[in-house]
CSV table of C-alpha atoms in Angstrom, one decimal:
chain,number,residue,atom,x,y,z
L,1494,MET,CA,-8.6,73.4,11.0
L,1495,HIS,CA,-11.1,70.6,11.8
L,1496,THR,CA,-11.8,70.4,15.7
L,1497,PRO,CA,-11.8,67.0,17.5
L,1498,GLY,CA,-15.3,67.4,17.5
L,1499,ALA,CA,-15.9,67.9,13.8
L,1500,ILE,CA,-13.6,65.3,13.0
L,1501,PHE,CA,-15.8,62.8,15.5
L,1502,ARG,CA,-19.0,64.0,13.6
L,1503,ALA,CA,-17.5,63.1,10.4
L,1504,ALA,CA,-16.5,59.8,11.5
L,1505,LEU,CA,-20.0,59.3,12.6
L,1506,GLN,CA,-21.5,60.4,9.4
L,1507,ALA,CA,-19.0,57.8,7.6
L,1508,GLU,CA,-19.4,54.7,9.9
L,1509,SER,CA,-22.0,54.4,12.3
L,1510,PRO,CA,-21.5,52.9,15.2
L,1511,VAL,CA,-17.9,54.5,15.1
L,1512,GLN,CA,-15.5,51.7,16.7
L,1513,ILE,CA,-13.6,53.4,19.7
L,1514,ILE,CA,-10.7,51.6,21.0
L,1515,GLY,CA,-9.4,52.4,24.6
L,1516,ALA,CA,-5.8,54.1,24.8
L,1517,ILE,CA,-4.3,54.9,28.1
L,1518,SER,CA,-1.0,56.4,27.1
L,1519,ALA,CA,0.2,58.3,23.7
L,1520,ASN,CA,1.9,55.2,22.6
L,1521,GLN,CA,-1.4,53.4,22.6
L,1522,ALA,CA,-3.1,56.3,20.8
L,1523,LEU,CA,-0.6,56.4,18.1
L,1524,LEU,CA,-1.0,52.6,17.6
L,1525,ALA,CA,-4.7,52.9,17.4
L,1526,GLN,CA,-4.2,55.6,14.6
L,1527,ARG,CA,-1.9,53.6,12.6
L,1528,ALA,CA,-4.3,50.7,13.0
L,1529,GLY,CA,-7.2,52.9,11.2
L,1530,TYR,CA,-9.2,53.5,14.2
L,1531,ARG,CA,-11.1,56.8,13.9
L,1532,ALA,CA,-11.6,57.7,17.7
L,1533,ILE,CA,-10.0,56.7,20.7
L,1534,TYR,CA,-11.2,56.6,24.6
L,1535,LEU,CA,-9.7,57.2,27.6
L,1536,SER,CA,-11.2,56.0,31.0
L,1537,GLY,CA,-10.6,56.7,34.6
L,1538,GLY,CA,-9.6,53.4,35.1
L,1539,GLY,CA,-7.3,53.6,32.4
L,1540,VAL,CA,-5.2,56.5,34.0
L,1541,ALA,CA,-5.4,54.8,37.2
L,1542,ALA,CA,-3.8,51.7,36.1
L,1543,GLY,CA,-1.6,52.9,33.2
L,1544,SER,CA,0.0,56.1,34.7
L,1545,LEU,CA,-0.3,55.4,38.7
L,1546,GLY,CA,-0.2,51.6,38.8
L,1547,MET,CA,-3.1,51.4,40.9
L,1548,ALA,CA,-6.6,49.9,40.8
L,1549,ASP,CA,-9.5,52.2,39.9
L,1550,LEU,CA,-10.3,53.0,43.4
L,1551,GLY,CA,-11.1,56.7,42.9
L,1552,VAL,CA,-7.6,57.9,44.0
L,1553,ASN,CA,-6.6,59.6,40.7
L,1554,THR,CA,-7.6,63.4,40.4
L,1555,LEU,CA,-9.0,65.3,37.4
L,1556,ASP,CA,-5.5,66.6,37.1
L,1557,ASP,CA,-4.1,63.2,36.5
L,1558,VAL,CA,-6.8,62.6,34.0
L,1559,LEU,CA,-6.0,65.9,32.2
L,1560,THR,CA,-2.3,65.4,32.1
L,1561,ASP,CA,-2.8,62.1,30.2
L,1562,VAL,CA,-5.3,63.7,27.7
L,1563,ARG,CA,-2.5,66.3,27.0
L,1564,ARG,CA,-0.1,63.5,26.4
L,1565,ILE,CA,-2.4,61.7,24.0
L,1566,THR,CA,-3.8,64.8,22.2
L,1567,ASP,CA,-0.3,66.3,21.8
L,1568,VAL,CA,0.8,63.3,19.6
L,1569,CYS,CA,-2.3,61.8,18.3
L,1570,ALA,CA,-5.2,63.6,15.9
L,1571,LEU,CA,-7.8,61.2,16.5
L,1572,PRO,CA,-10.8,62.6,18.6
L,1573,LEU,CA,-10.4,61.6,22.1
L,1574,THR,CA,-13.7,60.6,24.3
L,1575,VAL,CA,-12.9,60.7,28.3
L,1576,ASP,CA,-14.9,59.6,31.0
L,1577,THR,CA,-15.6,62.2,34.2
L,1578,ARG,CA,-17.4,62.7,37.0
L,1579,THR,CA,-17.0,66.5,36.7
L,1580,PRO,CA,-18.3,67.7,33.2
L,1581,ARG,CA,-18.1,71.2,33.6
L,1582,ARG,CA,-14.5,71.1,33.9
L,1583,TRP,CA,-13.8,70.0,30.4
L,1584,ALA,CA,-15.0,72.8,28.3
L,1585,SER,CA,-11.4,74.0,27.7
L,1586,THR,CA,-9.8,70.6,27.0
L,1587,PRO,CA,-8.9,69.2,23.6
L,1588,SER,CA,-11.2,65.9,24.0
L,1589,CYS,CA,-14.2,65.9,21.6
L,1590,ALA,CA,-16.6,64.2,24.2
L,1591,ILE,CA,-17.2,63.5,27.5
L,1592,VAL,CA,-19.0,60.4,29.2
L,1593,ALA,CA,-20.5,61.7,32.3
L,1594,GLU,CA,-20.4,59.1,35.1
L,1595,GLY,CA,-22.9,58.9,38.2
L,1596,SER,CA,-20.6,59.3,41.4
L,1597,GLY,CA,-23.0,57.3,43.5
């Protein structure tokens, strides 16, 4: 079985740079997969807008993001990159990479 990280590394070897498209829902992730993308990206702003219906004002919690990560990775095999301000809490998630943001 290939891990998301291994699939992402293989994509990097086959196509560099890898085009990563944003997907803020499981449906969008499946559409990206069907369109031939090799990886997807979930942003905190996407979670705020897509799941909470709000602007990205720092109101979404880590649990909000993890809920969307699980929804996406439960149905889509593409490697998922996620932005975060708390990288240590991501070790046990099914994402393949994180983008650590500065908080100030």
